[in-house]
Amino acid sequence: MYREMTVAVVVPAYNEEGFVGDVIAELPDFVDRAYIIDDGSTDGTWAEIQEHSDARNEVHDGHFEDLVVPIRHEENRGVGGAIKTGYEHAREEGIDATAVLGGDDQMNPEVLTRYLDPIADGVADYTKGNRFARPEDWAEMPRFRLLGNVVLSYLTKIASGYWETMDSQNGYTAISLSALERTEIDGMYEYYGYCNDLLVRLNAADVRVADVPRSSEYAYSEGWKSHIDYTEYIPRVSGMLFRSFLWRLQRKYLMTGYSPIAPLYVLGMVISTLSGLGLLKSVLSRDGESGTWTLATTAGLLTFLSASILDHENSDHLETQVAPDDDSGETQADAPATGADTDATADGTDARDETSNAAESIMPTEQ
């Protein structure tokens, strides 16, 4: 347990032989349950999961009889599908907080408490990493990946309604039991864009989200190679975000109550799209009507902008930012822990003491 919360970790793994065993071996001592999901791997991942799970369970003495629960998908469903399976188990067992650690061993388990503290303090029900909180972390990200991340982050702002949240593709997360119970995770997208889709679903459920500063250095360690093909990922996830955006408008602003935000968004999209096509046709045919179409396109864009401003105001109370703990830009939880106690910081102080007044390290989103 951590700060009187039971804690679970979901570890999705697809062809992570040579990595996932280390993730299991490095699980912090305060973790009560770990759902290790082999998502239809074709290499030795499942055997490695079983071997390391047995080793951890033999020495485990905690809230549950076993620490590690190995689960195997017979067919590959995608990382979102694997995480969904873990979330469903955690919800069923009533785990207070559930985090995600990648099976590729690219998420530092020593900083896990940084994601759990806002949940324990009641200031957020979902926390996620943000590699854009400190400019020096941008340099660690490959250029093409950085560009794709920025584009998808801004598309996710529109789709989800979390306008101050950045790095929406970041998979280092934690979620409370309350959020799992309130959010429609059963329909969550199962491809790599699951984290973007989940933000949309969290907003529809009025879940408060916190961005946690995260270094990029650990995420690109030696010997690691991403499974993501960005030429497929970006257009595929962009299409999903448009569908999720329309779903959120219907769910939040039409089905559970009425708000002018939804019709303003739709009106703005329709006007700007149709008039934009008219403008293009007018320019190509040189029929002299381009001025009229330009005014109509501008009106459509302004209507869409008005809807986004209202949407921002409506969701502003659902966002918060975890601040760095000192002027150096390093978060206190980023310091490597010493010894076996994962609650200890590098200088030997107890992390619980450092976060006893965690409200001081939470900055409300500025207007």
Coordinates of C-alpha atoms in Angstrom, one line a residue:
M1 CA 0.0 0.0 0.0
Y2 CA 1.0 3.6 -0.5
R3 CA -0.4 6.3 1.8
E4 CA -3.2 4.1 2.8
M5 CA -4.2 3.3 -0.8
T6 CA -4.0 -0.1 -2.4
V7 CA -2.0 0.2 -5.6
A8 CA -2.0 -1.9 -8.8
V9 CA 0.2 -1.7 -11.8
V10 CA -0.9 -2.7 -15.3
V11 CA 2.0 -3.8 -17.6
P12 CA 1.0 -4.3 -21.3
A13 CA 3.6 -6.4 -23.1
Y14 CA 3.8 -7.3 -26.8
N15 CA 7.0 -9.0 -27.9
E16 CA 9.0 -7.6 -25.0
E17 CA 11.3 -10.5 -24.3
G18 CA 14.3 -9.3 -22.5
F19 CA 12.5 -6.3 -21.1
V20 CA 9.3 -7.3 -19.3
G21 CA 11.1 -9.5 -16.8
D22 CA 13.0 -6.5 -15.5
V23 CA 9.8 -4.5 -15.2
I24 CA 8.4 -7.3 -12.9
A25 CA 11.6 -7.5 -10.9
E26 CA 11.7 -3.8 -10.4
L27 CA 8.1 -3.3 -9.1
P28 CA 8.2 -1.1 -6.0
D29 CA 7.5 -2.8 -2.7
F30 CA 4.4 -0.8 -2.1
V31 CA 2.6 -2.2 -5.1
D32 CA -0.2 -4.6 -4.0
R33 CA -1.1 -6.1 -7.4
A34 CA 0.5 -6.2 -10.8
Y35 CA -1.5 -7.3 -13.9
I36 CA 1.1 -8.4 -16.5
I37 CA -0.7 -8.6 -19.9
D38 CA 0.9 -10.6 -22.7
D39 CA -0.9 -9.2 -25.7
G40 CA -0.5 -12.1 -28.1
S41 CA 3.3 -12.0 -28.2
T42 CA 5.0 -14.2 -30.8
D43 CA 8.4 -14.4 -29.0
G44 CA 9.4 -15.6 -25.5
T45 CA 7.5 -12.8 -23.6
W46 CA 4.9 -15.2 -22.0
A47 CA 7.6 -17.6 -20.7
E48 CA 9.6 -14.6 -19.3
I49 CA 6.4 -13.2 -17.6
Q50 CA 5.7 -16.6 -16.0
E51 CA 9.2 -17.1 -14.8
H52 CA 9.6 -13.6 -13.2
S53 CA 6.0 -13.7 -11.8
D54 CA 6.7 -16.9 -10.0
A55 CA 9.9 -15.5 -8.5
R56 CA 8.1 -12.3 -7.2
N57 CA 5.1 -14.2 -5.9
E58 CA 7.3 -16.7 -3.9
V59 CA 8.7 -13.9 -1.8
H60 CA 5.5 -11.7 -1.7
D61 CA 3.8 -11.0 1.6
G62 CA 1.2 -8.3 1.1
H63 CA -2.5 -7.3 0.8
F64 CA -3.2 -10.0 -1.8
E65 CA -2.0 -13.6 -1.8
D66 CA -0.1 -13.0 -5.1
L67 CA 1.6 -9.8 -6.2
V68 CA 1.7 -10.6 -9.9
V69 CA -1.2 -11.8 -12.0
P70 CA -0.1 -13.0 -15.4
I71 CA -2.8 -12.7 -18.1
R72 CA -2.5 -13.8 -21.7
H73 CA -4.4 -12.6 -24.8
E74 CA -4.5 -15.3 -27.4
E75 CA -4.6 -12.7 -30.1
N76 CA -3.0 -9.2 -30.2
R77 CA -5.5 -6.5 -29.4
G78 CA -3.2 -3.5 -29.1
V79 CA -1.7 -1.8 -26.1
G80 CA -5.0 -0.1 -25.3
G81 CA -6.7 -3.5 -25.3
A82 CA -4.1 -4.9 -22.9
I83 CA -4.5 -1.9 -20.6
K84 CA -8.2 -2.2 -20.7
T85 CA -8.0 -5.8 -19.5
G86 CA -5.8 -4.6 -16.5
Y87 CA -8.2 -1.8 -15.7
E88 CA -11.1 -4.1 -15.7
H89 CA -9.4 -6.5 -13.2
A90 CA -8.3 -3.6 -11.0
R91 CA -11.9 -2.2 -11.0
E92 CA -13.3 -5.6 -10.2
E93 CA -10.9 -6.1 -7.2
G94 CA -11.5 -2.5 -5.9
I95 CA -7.9 -1.3 -6.2
D96 CA -7.7 2.3 -5.0
A97 CA -5.2 3.5 -7.6
T98 CA -3.9 1.8 -10.7
A99 CA -0.8 2.9 -12.6
V100 CA 0.5 1.8 -16.0
L101 CA 4.2 0.8 -16.6
G102 CA 5.2 -0.2 -20.1
G103 CA 6.4 -3.8 -20.7
D104 CA 9.4 -2.3 -22.6
D105 CA 11.0 -1.1 -19.3
Q106 CA 11.1 2.5 -20.5
M107 CA 9.1 4.0 -17.5
N108 CA 11.2 4.5 -14.4
P109 CA 9.3 2.8 -11.4
E110 CA 11.2 5.0 -8.9
V111 CA 9.1 8.0 -9.8
L112 CA 5.7 6.2 -9.5
T113 CA 4.9 7.9 -6.3
R114 CA 4.9 11.2 -8.2
Y115 CA 1.8 10.0 -10.1
L116 CA 0.1 8.6 -7.0
D117 CA 0.4 11.6 -4.7
P118 CA -2.2 13.8 -6.4
I119 CA -4.7 10.9 -6.2
A120 CA -3.8 10.3 -2.5
D121 CA -4.3 14.0 -1.8
G122 CA -7.6 14.2 -3.6
V123 CA -6.6 16.9 -6.1
A124 CA -6.8 14.6 -9.2
D125 CA -8.3 11.2 -10.2
Y126 CA -6.0 10.7 -13.2
T127 CA -2.4 11.7 -13.6
K128 CA -0.2 11.5 -16.7
G129 CA 3.3 12.3 -17.6
N130 CA 4.2 15.5 -19.5
R131 CA 7.6 15.8 -21.3
F132 CA 6.7 19.4 -22.3
A133 CA 6.8 20.8 -18.8
R134 CA 10.5 21.5 -19.0
P135 CA 12.1 22.9 -22.2
E136 CA 15.3 20.8 -21.6
D137 CA 13.3 17.6 -22.0
W138 CA 12.2 18.5 -25.5
A139 CA 15.8 18.0 -26.7
E140 CA 15.7 14.3 -25.7
M141 CA 12.8 13.6 -28.1
P142 CA 13.5 12.7 -31.8
R143 CA 12.5 15.5 -34.1
F144 CA 9.8 13.7 -36.0
R145 CA 8.4 12.3 -32.8
L146 CA 8.3 15.7 -31.3
L147 CA 6.4 17.2 -34.2
G148 CA 3.9 14.3 -34.2
N149 CA 3.4 14.6 -30.5
V150 CA 2.7 18.4 -30.7
V151 CA 0.2 17.9 -33.5
L152 CA -1.7 15.1 -31.7
S153 CA -1.5 16.9 -28.4
Y154 CA -3.3 19.9 -29.9
L155 CA -5.9 17.7 -31.7
T156 CA -6.5 16.0 -28.4
K157 CA -7.0 19.3 -26.6
I158 CA -9.9 20.0 -29.0
A159 CA -11.3 16.4 -28.8
S160 CA -11.0 15.9 -25.1
G161 CA -11.7 19.4 -23.7
Y162 CA -8.5 19.3 -21.5
W163 CA -7.1 22.5 -23.0
E164 CA -4.1 22.9 -20.7
T165 CA -3.0 19.3 -20.9
M166 CA 0.1 18.5 -23.0
D167 CA 1.9 15.4 -24.2
S168 CA -1.4 13.4 -24.5
Q169 CA 0.5 10.4 -25.9
N170 CA 2.4 9.9 -22.7
G171 CA 1.6 6.4 -21.3
Y172 CA 3.0 6.8 -17.8
T173 CA -0.3 7.3 -15.9
A174 CA -2.3 6.5 -12.7
I175 CA -6.0 6.4 -12.2
S176 CA -8.2 6.3 -9.2
L177 CA -10.9 3.6 -8.5
S178 CA -13.5 6.4 -8.6
A179 CA -12.4 7.4 -12.1
L180 CA -12.4 3.8 -13.3
E181 CA -16.0 3.3 -12.1
R182 CA -17.2 6.6 -13.6
T183 CA -15.5 6.4 -17.0
E184 CA -16.6 4.3 -19.9
I185 CA -13.4 2.3 -20.2
D186 CA -15.1 -0.7 -21.7
G187 CA -15.3 1.1 -25.1
M188 CA -11.8 2.5 -24.9
Y189 CA -9.8 2.6 -28.1
E190 CA -7.4 -0.4 -28.3
Y191 CA -4.8 0.9 -30.7
Y192 CA -1.8 3.1 -29.6
G193 CA -4.1 6.1 -29.4
Y194 CA -5.9 4.6 -26.4
C195 CA -4.5 7.4 -24.1
N196 CA -5.9 10.1 -26.3
D197 CA -9.3 8.4 -26.4
L198 CA -9.2 7.9 -22.6
L199 CA -8.8 11.6 -22.0
V200 CA -12.0 12.2 -24.1
R201 CA -13.8 9.7 -21.9
L202 CA -12.4 11.1 -18.7
N203 CA -13.6 14.6 -19.6
A204 CA -17.1 13.3 -20.4
A205 CA -17.1 11.8 -16.9
D206 CA -15.9 15.1 -15.3
V207 CA -12.7 13.5 -14.1
R208 CA -9.9 15.9 -12.8
V209 CA -6.6 15.3 -14.6
A210 CA -3.1 16.3 -13.5
D211 CA 0.0 16.7 -15.7
V212 CA 3.2 15.4 -14.0
P213 CA 6.5 16.7 -15.4
R214 CA 8.5 13.7 -16.8
S215 CA 12.0 13.5 -18.3
S216 CA 12.4 12.1 -21.8
E217 CA 15.8 10.6 -21.0
Y218 CA 14.6 7.4 -19.5
A219 CA 12.1 6.8 -22.3
Y220 CA 14.8 6.6 -25.0
S221 CA 17.3 4.4 -23.2
E222 CA 19.8 2.2 -25.1
G223 CA 18.6 -0.9 -26.7
W224 CA 15.0 0.1 -26.9
K225 CA 13.0 0.4 -30.2
S226 CA 9.5 1.6 -30.5
H227 CA 6.8 -0.6 -32.1
I228 CA 5.0 2.5 -33.5
D229 CA 4.9 3.3 -37.2
Y230 CA 4.2 7.1 -37.1
T231 CA 3.2 7.3 -40.7
E232 CA 0.3 5.0 -39.8
Y233 CA -0.1 6.2 -36.2
I234 CA -0.7 9.9 -36.8
P235 CA -3.5 9.7 -39.5
R236 CA -5.2 6.7 -37.7
V237 CA -5.3 8.4 -34.3
S238 CA -6.4 11.7 -35.9
G239 CA -9.4 10.0 -37.4
M240 CA -10.2 8.4 -34.0
L241 CA -9.9 11.7 -32.3
F242 CA -12.5 13.3 -34.6
R243 CA -15.0 10.5 -33.9
S244 CA -14.2 10.7 -30.1
F245 CA -14.7 14.5 -30.3
L246 CA -18.2 14.1 -31.7
W247 CA -19.0 11.4 -29.1
R248 CA -18.0 13.8 -26.3
L249 CA -20.1 16.6 -27.6
Q250 CA -23.1 14.3 -27.8
R251 CA -22.5 12.7 -24.4
K252 CA -21.5 15.8 -22.4
Y253 CA -23.5 18.6 -24.0
L254 CA -26.6 17.0 -25.5
M255 CA -27.4 13.7 -23.8
T256 CA -26.8 14.5 -20.1
G257 CA -27.8 18.1 -20.4
Y258 CA -28.0 20.9 -23.0
S259 CA -25.3 23.4 -23.7
P260 CA -24.8 25.7 -26.8
I261 CA -21.3 24.4 -27.0
A262 CA -22.2 21.4 -29.1
P263 CA -24.3 23.2 -31.7
L264 CA -21.8 26.0 -32.0
Y265 CA -19.0 23.5 -32.6
V266 CA -21.0 21.7 -35.3
L267 CA -22.2 24.9 -36.9
G268 CA -18.6 26.2 -37.0
M269 CA -17.3 23.0 -38.6
V270 CA -20.1 22.9 -41.2
I271 CA -19.8 26.6 -42.2
S272 CA -16.0 26.7 -42.3
T273 CA -15.8 23.4 -44.3
L274 CA -18.5 24.2 -46.9
S275 CA -17.3 27.8 -47.3
G276 CA -13.7 26.7 -47.4
L277 CA -14.5 24.4 -50.3
G278 CA -16.4 27.3 -52.0
L279 CA -13.4 29.5 -51.5
L280 CA -11.1 26.9 -53.1
K281 CA -13.4 26.5 -56.0
S282 CA -13.8 30.3 -56.4
V283 CA -10.0 30.8 -56.4
L284 CA -9.4 28.0 -59.0
S285 CA -12.2 29.2 -61.3
R286 CA -11.5 32.9 -60.8
D287 CA -15.2 33.7 -60.6
G288 CA -14.7 36.8 -58.4
E289 CA -16.7 35.4 -55.5
S290 CA -13.6 34.7 -53.3
G291 CA -14.3 37.6 -51.1
T292 CA -17.7 36.4 -50.1
W293 CA -16.4 32.9 -49.5
T294 CA -13.6 34.3 -47.4
L295 CA -16.0 36.1 -45.1
A296 CA -18.1 33.0 -44.7
T297 CA -15.1 30.9 -43.9
T298 CA -13.9 33.4 -41.3
A299 CA -17.4 33.4 -39.8
G300 CA -17.3 29.6 -39.5
L301 CA -13.9 29.6 -37.9
L302 CA -14.9 32.3 -35.4
T303 CA -18.0 30.3 -34.5
F304 CA -15.8 27.2 -33.9
L305 CA -13.4 29.4 -31.8
S306 CA -16.3 30.7 -29.7
A307 CA -17.3 27.1 -28.9
S308 CA -13.8 26.2 -27.9
I309 CA -13.6 29.2 -25.5
L310 CA -16.8 28.1 -23.9
D311 CA -15.6 24.5 -23.8
H312 CA -12.3 25.7 -22.1
E313 CA -14.2 27.6 -19.5
N314 CA -16.5 24.6 -18.8
S315 CA -13.6 22.2 -18.3
D316 CA -11.1 24.5 -16.6
H317 CA -11.8 23.2 -13.1
L318 CA -10.9 19.6 -14.3
E319 CA -7.2 20.4 -14.9
T320 CA -4.2 20.9 -12.7
Q321 CA -0.5 20.8 -13.1
V322 CA 2.1 19.2 -10.8
A323 CA 4.9 21.7 -10.3
P324 CA 8.6 20.9 -10.1
D325 CA 9.8 20.9 -6.5
D326 CA 12.7 23.3 -6.9
D327 CA 14.2 26.0 -9.2
S328 CA 16.4 23.5 -11.0
G329 CA 13.5 22.1 -12.8
E330 CA 13.9 18.6 -11.4
T331 CA 10.9 17.1 -9.6
Q332 CA 11.6 15.7 -6.2
A333 CA 10.3 12.3 -7.3
D334 CA 12.7 12.3 -10.3
A335 CA 15.6 11.8 -8.0
P336 CA 16.7 8.1 -7.9
A337 CA 15.8 6.4 -4.6
T338 CA 18.5 4.8 -2.6
G339 CA 18.2 1.4 -0.9
A340 CA 15.3 -1.0 -1.1
D341 CA 12.7 1.5 0.2
T342 CA 11.1 3.1 -2.9
D343 CA 9.5 5.7 -0.7
A344 CA 13.0 7.2 0.2
T345 CA 14.4 10.0 -1.8
A346 CA 18.1 10.4 -2.9
D347 CA 19.0 12.3 0.3
G348 CA 17.4 9.7 2.5
T349 CA 14.3 11.7 3.4
D350 CA 10.9 10.0 3.4
A351 CA 8.9 10.9 0.4
R352 CA 5.7 10.9 2.5
D353 CA 7.1 13.7 4.6
E354 CA 8.0 15.6 1.4
T355 CA 4.4 15.3 0.1
S356 CA 2.5 15.6 3.3
N357 CA 1.3 19.0 2.1
A358 CA 1.2 18.1 -1.6
A359 CA -1.4 20.8 -2.3
E360 CA 1.6 23.2 -2.3
S361 CA 3.1 21.3 -5.2
I362 CA -0.1 21.5 -7.3
M363 CA -0.6 24.6 -9.5
P364 CA -4.1 25.3 -10.7
T365 CA -4.2 25.9 -14.4
E366 CA -3.9 29.6 -15.2
Q367 CA -6.5 31.2 -17.3

